[in-house]
Structures are given as C-alpha cells and as structure tokens.
Amino acid sequence: MGILSRWSWPDIDGLKNFKGTLVHSANWDLGGATWEDDAKDWQDKNVAVIGLGSTALQIVAALHPKVGKLYNFGRGKAWISPPFAVTKFSELLSRDVFSDENYVFSEEEKERLDDPVFGRQFRHALEQDMNSLHTVTMRNSPLQQQVQVWFKAHMIHRLAKKPEIAEKLIPDFSVTCRRLTPAPGYLDALCQENVELIISDIEHVTSDTVETKDGNQTKLDVIICATGFDSSYRYPFPIIGRDGVDLCDKWTPTAKTYLSVCVDGFPNCFFGLGPNSTIGTGSLIPMIEHQVDYAVQVAMKLQRERLKSIEVKKRAVEDFDRFIETVFTEKVRTWYKLGKEEGRVVGLWPGSTLHALKALKYPRWEDFNYEQEDGESSHNSLYWLGNGMTNNEKTLTGDRAWYLSKEYMDVPSIPTATIKNKV
Ligand SMILES: Cc1cc2nc3c(=O)[nH]c(=O)nc-3n(C[C@H](O)[C@H](O)[C@H](O)COP(=O)(O)OP(=O)(O)OC[C@H]3O[C@@H](n4cnc5c(N)ncnc54)[C@H](O)[C@@H]3O)c2cc1C
Ligand SMILES: NC(=O)c1ccc[n+]([C@@H]2O[C@H](COP(=O)([O-])OP(=O)(O)OC[C@H]3O[C@@H](n4cnc5c(N)ncnc54)[C@H](OP(=O)(O)O)[C@@H]3O)[C@@H](O)[C@H]2O)c1
C-alpha cells in the first residue's frame, strides 16, 4: 500500500477556513490536464508553498516563474545538496552535466539506455556511487563532516544574492537525518525577486491570510501544502492476525517488525516496503526486489515442506527492535520518526542498502515457528517426503534431468598444469 501514499492535511489552525485555492501536493485535484494548466492563471497571484521537504523544494523550483509572488513557509532548516553523481553522468554520457540543473535525458540518450549492455553499465555505475556513501549517515564520521562543509559551501555560493537566507536555512543537524533530495533550481529560486522564504511556525490561517508566530501576515490566493504523509503504517482497513488482533492496534504506538518484512501474530503475511524499509542513501528499488524475493522464498518453503503456516518468533521481532534502538541517535524532526523530533525511527532500515540486501538474501529459518498441515501425515516431521517421487516423474512433464542444466552445473576450470602436461 506504499509508505508515502497516505497523505494528510497539516495540523494548522484555521486551514480549512481558507477561501482561496487549497491543495495538497499528493492530492493535486485542481482539474487541469497538467499542473502547468492549473497554474496558467497564477501570474498575478500570491501563492504559498508550505514545507521544506523534497516535494516543497521541487515545487518551488518549478512554480516560481509562473506566479506573481511565491511564499515558501518552513518551520525548520534543510540541507540542500547538489545533484548526486554529476561527474559520473558526464563521464557516462560524454557530455558536461551541470550540478545545478535538473538533468534531462535527450532522446538519443534514452535510446542508448535501451541497449542492455550500456543500460546495465549506467545503472551499475550510478548505484555503485550511491552505495559508497553510507558512512555519510554516521554521526561525526569524516565523510559526514566533509559533506557538511561541502553542502554549506554550495548553499552559501548559490545564495550569494540573498546571504541572509543561508543563515536561516543551513541546519546544525547532520546531513541525512532527514531524507536528502537534491533540489536543482531551489536555491536559485529563493534568490528571485518574487520569492520569499518565511521561516516561522504558522499561527493560524484565515479566509485569505497566513499569520506566522513572528507576527507576519501574508495575503494569499493559493496555498499548496507540501507537508508530507502519514507514515505511521496504520493502514485504513483492518488486517486481522491471530486471536483477532488488528495490525493497526499491534502497531500503536510504534510499528515493529522482523527485518521490515513480517511481524509475530500475523502468520503467512509478508510486507514490501513495510516499516523500517527506507534506506538512508540509495534507491528503494533493490530493497523492494529483495523483500519480494524474501516472500517468494517463504512461499517456496511452505510449498516444498507442505507447511500450513510460518510465523516469526516474538523474540526475533524484539531483537530487531533493540537493534534499531541502538542505531539512531540524533534529535531532528522527520517523517522517519512520524514527524516527531524524538522517538523510535519507523522509516529507516538500520544500516546501509547493501547491509539490508544481505540480511534479506538468505532467510534465517530458525527465527520462525511453523505449523504442519493438518491430518495423519503430520505425525512424521518429514511427511513432506511424500510418496518418494517428484512431480516431474509422476506427471512426466518438465525436465527430468534438470541437474544438468546450466544453472545447476558447476564446471570447474581445468588446472593450467594439466593443460601444459598434455601439450
Ligand atoms: C514524490 C515522491 C518521490 C519519490 N521518489 C523516490 C525516488 O526517487 N527513489 C526512490 O527509491 N523512492 C522514491 N519515493 C519513495 C516511493 O514511495 C517508493 O519508491 C515507491 O513508490 C513505493 O512503492 P510502493 O509500490 O510500495 O507504493 P506506492 O507507489 O505508494 O503504491 C501504493 C499503491 O497502493 C494503492 N493502495 C493504497 N491503499 C489501498 C487500498 N486500501 N486498496 C487498494 N489499493 C491501495 C495506492 O493507490 C497505490 O497505487 C518517492 C516518493 C514520493 C512521494
Ligand atoms: N526523489 C525525489 O525526487 C523525491 C521528491 C519528493 C519526495 N520524495 C520522497 O517523499 C518523501 C516525503 O517528502 P515530502 O516533502 O512530501 O514530505 P516531508 O519530507 O515529510 O516534508 C514535509 C514538510 O512539511 C513541513 N510541515 C509539515 N507539517 C507542517 C505544518 N503544520 N506547518 C508547517 N510545515 C509543516 C515539514 O516540516 P518539519 O520538517 O519541520 O516537520 C516538512 O518540511 C521524501 O522524504 C522522499 O523520500 C522524493
């Protein structure tokens, strides 16, 4: 059901009293064929973007040329990184890619990516780069310190026209405490005449005005809430486990799992991108793939051993929880912690991407309890040996010499000495 699919209105006093256009970034329902269509009459309008997350930054960068005045409301600070892997892009595509542009692939480049050899080489190079960055997430590590210096210099440089913004925006918390997304064009947008960054909590909203705690009142025609999602993992429908327990209740106040993929009390139930699935630096695609592979391995075990159910041990869930508690330390507000400054991290995997993939690759079967199928055969724990033959022989279908296929055969190389002797 997704991690970032349950959008919610921010808890802002009076928001619903606003009489202008009010929209949430994840529920853009203004009726036009595209957002540009929706914004075509906003040239003279005062538009607010609330939020300083990845979404808000991208909206501000794209929207400011189309509106009269754009106000970006934030209540904290944010690291703005240059786009990642720029050198690698330039090298692989044999052309200069500039660090503050949103990268656009040309049609020729897209065609080149269709070539399986180049496509694989390209993805491998980028993912290898991303997977080299994990130590940046370690508090006070040399790479974390180096990256802070680098990002700070980048922000100061891009904000040279309005240096007072750099002071308001540059955080004192570590990079990657909150999800880091490059925001090409955002810092340049903040330097434009028609853009204003307001860092102050919103006191309340009236029919046409946002009032902030610092006493400022801003008259508005449009409010765009880029204020994030409900990341509590409490799904809007019941999932009932053993003894009638609803997963929502089980996960109140905190969603806990075993390795992000399952939870005790919910046999035969496995998650893709459940709690603690997001990775601090890197793409979620390999994580999704490995979680699905995990569930497939479970299903194959159930079939092979003719089991009725598999259920993770409570102890294993508690141990994973204890491990998570020891890994995250810094105080900062983020959706990783349900939008709070402190408390259990429910968003992030407690390690690197490669660490997650390795942990999920080979299920530790001893961390699970099993139930055998009902009936007489279950008196012998090896009842799954069945009638002594496999399906291929019984039905005379499928390969009956499969052990000779390439994927099973181990062909040792011939030792060099032997070849020489023969010569
Ligand atoms: C703006 C944005 C940008 C992102 N960019 C990146 C990125 O660059 N790289 C990255 O790795 N990750 C990114 N993410 C994270 C992203 O959430 C995941 O990468 C990915 O989309 C999650 O896939 P999913 O299938 O688990 O969930 P989703 O893509 O959210 O899909 C969930 C689906 O479940 C459906 N659903 C929900 N409830 C029900 C129900 N009750 N009944 C039936 N259907 C239901 C929804 O309609 C939806 O179709 C981004 C997220 C957002 C919001
Ligand atoms: N790869 C990409 O290009 C991309 C792009 C967009 C999103 N994403 C993914 O989607 C995730 C969610 O991004 P998001 O930006 O939509 O959400 P988000 O990261 O949760 O950011 C929400 C923002 O809204 C602010 N906010 C919330 N309630 C508020 C209130 N009452 N008053 C004022 N401000 C309020 C938050 O402030 P506080 O921080 O102070 O709470 C925060 O700045 C990202 O972390 C990322 O994983 C990825």
XYZ file of C-alpha atoms and ligand atoms in Angstrom:
524
model
C 0.000 0.000 0.000
C 3.040 2.272 -0.075
C 4.858 4.214 2.623
C 4.228 7.638 1.163
C 0.730 7.189 -0.188
C -1.445 8.184 2.779
C -1.314 11.949 2.507
C -2.775 14.095 5.241
C -3.608 17.763 5.811
C -1.185 19.514 8.148
C -2.331 20.336 11.636
C -2.637 24.098 11.047
C -5.256 26.109 12.872
C -7.910 27.526 10.513
C -6.528 25.922 7.332
C -9.988 24.775 6.281
C -11.282 28.376 6.562
C -9.086 29.438 3.652
C -11.332 30.574 0.781
C -8.695 30.604 -1.973
C -7.299 27.559 -3.777
C -6.086 24.939 -1.292
C -4.309 21.808 -2.496
C -2.053 19.069 -1.152
C 0.948 18.012 -3.249
C -0.122 14.353 -3.086
C -3.743 15.033 -3.993
C -3.419 17.574 -6.792
C -7.027 17.798 -7.900
C -7.335 21.261 -9.478
C -8.910 19.953 -12.665
C -6.328 20.905 -15.328
C -4.672 18.365 -17.608
C -1.289 19.236 -16.048
C -0.101 21.328 -13.106
C 1.061 23.955 -15.625
C -2.503 24.098 -16.870
C -3.694 24.686 -13.309
C -1.115 27.422 -12.798
C -1.772 29.290 -16.052
C -3.850 31.986 -14.306
C -1.485 32.441 -11.389
C 0.787 35.101 -12.984
C -0.601 37.766 -10.654
C -1.416 35.578 -7.696
C 0.177 35.225 -4.293
C 0.993 31.557 -3.877
C 2.223 29.794 -0.728
C 4.137 26.525 -0.633
C 4.164 25.126 2.898
C 7.034 22.765 3.724
C 10.757 22.326 3.300
C 10.812 18.654 2.315
C 11.871 17.255 -1.054
C 8.420 17.884 -2.521
C 8.216 21.545 -1.496
C 11.699 22.253 -2.839
C 10.846 20.790 -6.224
C 7.524 22.652 -6.389
C 9.140 25.995 -5.516
C 11.822 25.485 -8.176
C 9.264 24.655 -10.865
C 6.471 27.051 -9.919
C 8.124 30.397 -9.183
C 8.389 31.579 -12.820
C 4.636 31.069 -13.251
C 3.293 33.059 -10.298
C 3.095 36.657 -9.116
C 4.699 36.103 -5.737
C 5.718 32.833 -4.140
C 5.999 32.457 -0.355
C 7.727 29.342 0.926
C 6.790 28.668 4.571
C 9.105 26.458 6.610
C 9.395 25.796 10.312
C 12.889 24.336 10.421
C 16.024 24.083 8.374
C 17.094 21.946 5.459
C 20.249 20.674 3.846
C 20.127 21.327 0.113
C 22.577 19.118 -1.723
C 23.846 19.487 -5.237
C 22.547 16.730 -7.543
C 24.326 13.408 -6.976
C 26.693 11.613 -9.339
C 27.190 14.569 -11.690
C 30.747 13.562 -12.645
C 29.606 10.042 -13.312
C 26.739 11.276 -15.513
C 29.126 13.476 -17.506
C 31.587 10.620 -17.933
C 28.990 8.044 -18.957
C 27.125 10.318 -21.344
C 30.261 12.005 -22.722
C 28.950 15.498 -22.156
C 29.069 18.080 -19.389
C 26.259 17.823 -16.883
C 25.970 20.856 -14.661
C 25.438 20.428 -10.982
C 22.512 22.805 -10.551
C 20.337 21.645 -13.389
C 17.637 19.076 -13.248
C 19.090 16.532 -15.621
C 17.063 15.918 -18.786
C 17.905 12.919 -20.963
C 17.887 13.575 -24.680
C 16.014 11.187 -26.989
C 19.371 9.762 -28.194
C 20.450 9.146 -24.615
C 17.178 7.375 -23.880
C 17.769 5.152 -26.903
C 21.277 4.397 -25.699
C 19.848 3.347 -22.332
C 17.688 0.796 -24.153
C 20.890 -1.016 -25.077
C 21.030 -3.700 -22.345
C 24.834 -3.562 -22.054
C 25.024 0.241 -21.761
C 21.842 0.391 -19.642
C 23.271 -2.086 -17.146
C 26.669 -0.349 -17.108
C 24.961 3.005 -16.497
C 22.767 1.752 -13.647
C 25.673 -0.171 -12.131
C 27.910 2.909 -12.126
C 25.265 5.133 -10.503
C 24.178 2.597 -7.895
C 27.803 1.776 -7.081
C 28.324 5.508 -6.430
C 25.231 5.727 -4.206
C 26.240 2.592 -2.326
C 29.610 4.127 -1.485
C 28.011 6.855 0.623
C 26.742 5.005 3.670
C 29.365 6.364 6.075
C 27.904 9.815 5.440
C 24.947 8.708 7.604
C 27.265 8.074 10.574
C 27.275 10.895 13.059
C 30.603 12.761 13.135
C 32.215 10.394 10.607
C 34.892 12.074 8.432
C 32.590 11.777 5.396
C 29.657 13.318 7.316
C 31.847 16.257 8.340
C 33.278 16.649 4.856
C 29.822 16.591 3.269
C 28.531 19.220 5.707
C 31.379 21.550 4.709
C 30.753 20.861 1.038
C 26.958 21.365 1.224
C 27.351 24.502 3.324
C 29.746 25.998 0.760
C 27.335 25.018 -2.028
C 24.382 26.678 -0.252
C 26.294 29.859 0.551
C 27.512 30.058 -3.052
C 24.049 29.561 -4.576
C 22.504 32.041 -2.119
C 25.136 34.754 -2.667
C 22.432 37.212 -3.780
C 20.479 36.786 -0.530
C 23.034 35.724 2.106
C 20.528 36.195 4.935
C 18.641 33.127 3.643
C 21.701 30.913 4.029
C 21.751 31.798 7.717
C 18.078 30.895 8.115
C 18.295 27.674 6.134
C 21.600 25.924 6.896
C 20.976 23.314 9.608
C 23.034 22.371 12.608
C 21.908 18.730 12.449
C 23.710 16.061 10.431
C 23.126 15.569 6.728
C 20.767 12.577 6.040
C 18.955 12.802 9.428
C 16.055 13.723 7.183
C 15.592 12.386 3.680
C 18.025 14.174 1.425
C 16.914 15.020 -2.084
C 18.797 17.190 -4.496
C 16.774 20.262 -5.330
C 18.068 21.639 -8.600
C 16.891 25.210 -9.020
C 15.575 25.655 -5.460
C 18.334 27.893 -4.125
C 18.287 29.926 -7.329
C 14.516 30.297 -6.952
C 14.964 31.640 -3.406
C 17.194 34.388 -4.840
C 14.482 35.624 -7.217
C 12.676 38.900 -6.527
C 9.253 37.225 -6.481
C 10.213 34.531 -3.956
C 10.287 34.849 -0.183
C 11.303 32.250 2.370
C 9.469 32.598 5.686
C 10.881 30.504 8.499
C 8.405 30.696 11.330
C 5.662 28.393 12.629
C 2.226 29.144 11.231
C -0.020 30.554 13.961
C -3.241 30.281 12.001
C -4.910 30.698 8.621
C -7.909 32.900 7.914
C -10.075 33.141 4.776
C -7.243 34.866 2.852
C -4.183 35.180 5.122
C -1.476 33.118 6.776
C -0.241 34.504 10.061
C 3.058 33.268 11.426
C 4.297 33.224 15.028
C 6.751 36.047 14.265
C 3.667 38.265 13.685
C 3.868 38.418 9.879
C 0.635 38.328 7.901
C 0.702 37.194 4.292
C -2.313 37.612 1.998
C -2.689 34.658 -0.340
C -4.689 33.368 -3.293
C -3.323 29.826 -3.360
C -1.934 27.517 -0.649
C -0.045 24.381 -1.643
C 0.606 22.042 1.279
C 3.755 20.044 0.578
C 3.564 18.832 4.146
C 4.103 15.135 3.752
C 2.360 11.931 4.651
C 1.036 9.818 7.475
C 3.988 7.477 7.892
C 2.587 5.578 10.895
C 1.967 2.418 8.813
C -1.545 2.250 10.225
C -3.470 1.169 7.165
C -7.009 2.469 6.600
C -8.561 -1.021 6.706
C -8.231 -3.910 9.129
C -5.622 -6.642 8.763
C -6.542 -9.276 11.322
C -3.985 -11.704 12.712
C -4.130 -14.424 15.350
C -6.624 -14.000 18.191
C -8.474 -11.273 16.256
C -5.673 -8.722 16.708
C -5.781 -5.834 14.216
C -2.389 -4.846 12.791
C -3.281 -1.188 13.409
C -3.595 -1.888 17.139
C -0.488 -4.031 17.139
C 1.399 -1.125 15.558
C 0.177 1.503 18.019
C 2.133 3.485 19.085
C 5.013 2.030 17.026
C 5.207 -0.257 14.034
C 7.656 -3.050 14.810
C 8.727 -5.870 12.542
C 11.309 -8.544 11.962
C 13.796 -7.209 9.371
C 10.999 -4.994 7.970
C 9.222 -7.956 6.356
C 6.901 -9.567 8.915
C 5.596 -9.449 12.483
C 4.650 -12.038 15.108
C 0.942 -12.855 15.351
C 0.454 -12.464 11.585
C 1.335 -15.833 10.018
C 1.924 -16.056 6.256
C 1.916 -12.256 5.968
C 4.943 -10.524 4.433
C 5.458 -6.865 3.541
C 7.136 -4.966 0.723
C 8.267 -1.560 1.963
C 6.841 -2.101 5.418
C 8.202 -0.278 8.479
C 11.981 0.349 8.512
C 12.327 -0.335 4.783
C 13.587 3.019 3.581
C 17.296 3.367 3.027
C 19.268 6.402 4.150
C 21.227 6.761 0.938
C 20.040 4.985 -2.166
C 17.171 3.807 -4.268
C 14.311 1.731 -2.880
C 14.129 -0.482 -5.948
C 16.693 -3.109 -4.793
C 15.007 -3.116 -1.361
C 11.592 -3.814 -2.905
C 13.092 -6.559 -5.075
C 14.793 -8.285 -2.136
C 11.690 -8.089 0.061
C 9.637 -9.684 -2.712
C 12.324 -12.355 -3.178
C 12.176 -12.983 0.577
C 8.422 -13.587 0.423
C 8.909 -15.844 -2.620
C 11.495 -17.904 -0.709
C 8.983 -18.241 2.135
C 6.223 -19.347 -0.242
C 8.573 -21.904 -1.814
C 9.457 -23.293 1.608
C 5.762 -23.565 2.518
C 5.097 -25.462 -0.708
C 8.195 -27.655 -0.566
C 7.653 -28.707 3.040
C 3.856 -28.639 2.801
C 3.566 -26.305 5.764
C 0.339 -24.702 6.870
C 1.914 -21.600 8.314
C 5.097 -19.736 9.049
C 5.222 -17.078 11.757
C 8.172 -15.099 13.005
C 9.086 -15.557 16.678
C 8.191 -12.681 19.007
C 11.739 -12.805 20.340
C 13.161 -12.135 16.861
C 10.906 -9.068 16.457
C 12.016 -7.761 19.850
C 15.673 -8.330 18.969
C 15.328 -6.364 15.706
C 13.633 -3.597 17.663
C 16.502 -3.491 20.169
C 18.985 -3.338 17.301
C 17.144 -0.359 15.777
C 17.100 1.464 19.119
C 20.890 1.385 19.265
C 21.495 2.675 15.758
C 19.734 6.050 15.567
C 20.690 8.848 17.886
C 20.221 12.380 16.599
C 17.348 14.667 17.605
C 15.641 16.037 14.493
C 12.050 16.144 13.206
C 11.412 13.860 10.238
C 8.799 11.518 8.772
C 11.243 8.718 9.631
C 10.010 9.358 13.217
C 6.335 10.079 12.389
C 7.065 13.807 12.104
C 8.455 13.990 15.650
C 11.863 15.087 16.890
C 12.352 12.126 19.169
C 11.128 8.578 19.409
C 11.573 5.341 17.565
C 12.606 5.562 13.892
C 9.973 3.630 11.898
C 11.019 4.707 8.407
C 14.646 3.715 8.015
C 16.464 0.418 7.731
C 19.130 0.371 10.473
C 22.085 0.094 8.125
C 23.174 0.530 4.551
C 21.426 -0.630 1.383
C 23.919 -3.437 0.901
C 23.512 -4.414 4.565
C 19.735 -4.692 4.071
C 20.079 -6.726 0.893
C 22.492 -9.161 2.512
C 20.289 -9.520 5.616
C 17.298 -10.375 3.417
C 19.089 -12.604 0.933
C 19.069 -15.821 2.998
C 16.141 -16.144 5.431
C 17.162 -17.362 8.907
C 14.548 -20.104 9.130
C 15.299 -20.666 12.823
C 13.713 -17.275 13.598
C 10.271 -18.672 12.652
C 7.677 -21.045 14.083
C 5.882 -23.453 11.761
C 2.617 -25.364 11.675
C 2.357 -28.537 9.646
C -0.627 -29.381 7.510
C -3.486 -30.970 9.399
C -4.105 -34.685 9.077
C -2.402 -38.001 9.624
C 0.719 -37.234 7.644
C 1.736 -34.559 10.083
C 2.751 -37.175 12.727
C 6.099 -37.525 10.979
C 8.063 -34.289 10.723
C 9.392 -35.479 7.352
C 5.922 -36.194 5.970
C 6.696 -33.830 3.121
C 8.915 -36.573 1.637
C 5.561 -37.750 0.284
C 5.398 -40.869 -1.865
C 9.069 -40.943 -2.797
C 8.823 -39.344 -6.218
C 8.753 -35.830 -7.562
C 6.068 -34.194 -9.604
C 8.088 -34.318 -12.849
C 8.271 -38.125 -12.693
C 4.680 -38.562 -11.630
C 3.276 -36.439 -14.430
C 6.087 -36.973 -16.949
C 6.155 -33.247 -17.510
C 9.019 -30.790 -17.083
C 12.733 -31.506 -17.245
C 13.662 -34.831 -15.709
C 17.414 -34.203 -15.925
C 17.308 -30.678 -14.633
C 20.512 -31.165 -12.633
C 22.394 -30.996 -15.938
C 21.086 -27.561 -16.807
C 23.489 -24.640 -16.799
C 22.192 -23.077 -13.615
C 22.913 -26.246 -11.594
C 26.153 -27.394 -13.193
C 29.404 -26.444 -11.605
C 32.022 -26.694 -14.342
C 35.456 -26.464 -12.737
C 38.208 -24.842 -14.771
C 40.926 -27.222 -15.916
C 44.117 -26.642 -13.895
C 46.814 -24.998 -16.031
C 49.379 -27.642 -15.081
C 47.235 -30.364 -16.646
C 46.963 -28.455 -19.917
C 50.742 -27.956 -20.051
C 51.343 -31.653 -19.382
C 49.024 -32.579 -22.220
C 50.812 -30.232 -24.598
C 7.105 12.446 -4.527
C 7.828 11.153 -4.234
C 9.024 10.863 -4.892
C 9.733 9.709 -4.601
N 10.915 9.487 -5.240
C 11.616 8.371 -4.989
C 12.859 8.117 -5.656
O 13.338 8.930 -6.435
N 13.513 6.963 -5.392
C 13.004 6.034 -4.519
O 13.621 4.995 -4.347
N 11.835 6.263 -3.850
C 11.146 7.399 -4.055
N 9.969 7.642 -3.393
C 9.518 6.683 -2.398
C 8.362 5.847 -3.011
O 7.344 5.845 -2.068
C 8.763 4.423 -3.397
O 9.928 4.387 -4.140
C 7.703 3.636 -4.210
O 6.820 4.394 -4.963
C 6.877 2.859 -3.260
O 6.243 1.833 -3.977
P 5.011 1.071 -3.406
O 4.510 0.193 -4.500
O 5.381 0.404 -2.113
O 3.956 2.200 -3.021
P 3.174 3.256 -3.926
O 3.897 3.552 -5.189
O 2.814 4.365 -2.993
O 1.860 2.472 -4.325
C 0.852 2.115 -3.362
C -0.363 1.682 -4.125
O -1.292 1.074 -3.228
C -2.567 1.592 -3.514
N -3.405 1.452 -2.309
C -3.241 2.072 -1.120
N -4.208 1.683 -0.277
C -5.008 0.816 -0.952
C -6.193 0.073 -0.620
N -6.768 0.165 0.575
N -6.730 -0.721 -1.568
C -6.153 -0.811 -2.799
N -5.045 -0.142 -3.161
C -4.482 0.668 -2.245
C -2.329 3.028 -3.909
O -3.413 3.546 -4.628
C -1.068 2.874 -4.779
O -1.383 2.540 -6.102
C 9.227 8.802 -3.658
C 8.012 9.070 -3.006
C 7.318 10.238 -3.289
C 6.038 10.519 -2.580
N 13.314 11.522 -5.071
C 12.621 12.617 -5.180
O 12.820 13.410 -6.080
C 11.527 12.890 -4.179
C 10.718 14.012 -4.331
C 9.710 14.240 -3.408
C 9.526 13.372 -2.338
N 10.330 12.288 -2.221
C 10.145 11.321 -1.101
O 8.946 11.634 -0.400
C 9.255 11.915 0.969
C 8.277 12.906 1.526
O 8.601 14.200 1.029
P 7.660 15.422 1.297
O 8.451 16.617 1.006
O 6.380 15.234 0.559
O 7.307 15.310 2.850
P 8.278 15.561 4.121
O 9.664 15.215 3.811
O 7.612 14.865 5.266
O 8.231 17.125 4.330
C 7.092 17.756 4.795
C 7.413 19.213 5.080
O 6.238 19.859 5.524
C 6.501 20.504 6.751
N 5.303 20.550 7.575
C 4.521 19.526 7.978
N 3.514 19.980 8.737
C 3.660 21.321 8.806
C 2.951 22.366 9.464
N 1.881 22.099 10.219
N 3.404 23.627 9.343
C 4.488 23.913 8.602
N 5.212 22.982 7.961
C 4.803 21.693 8.067
C 7.592 19.693 7.406
O 8.240 20.459 8.374
P 9.152 19.778 9.522
O 10.288 19.170 8.821
O 9.504 20.907 10.387
O 8.271 18.762 10.158
C 8.451 19.392 6.183
O 9.287 20.476 5.886
C 10.701 12.380 0.899
O 11.334 12.292 2.131
C 11.284 11.438 -0.118
O 11.528 10.198 0.476
C 11.335 12.046 -3.107
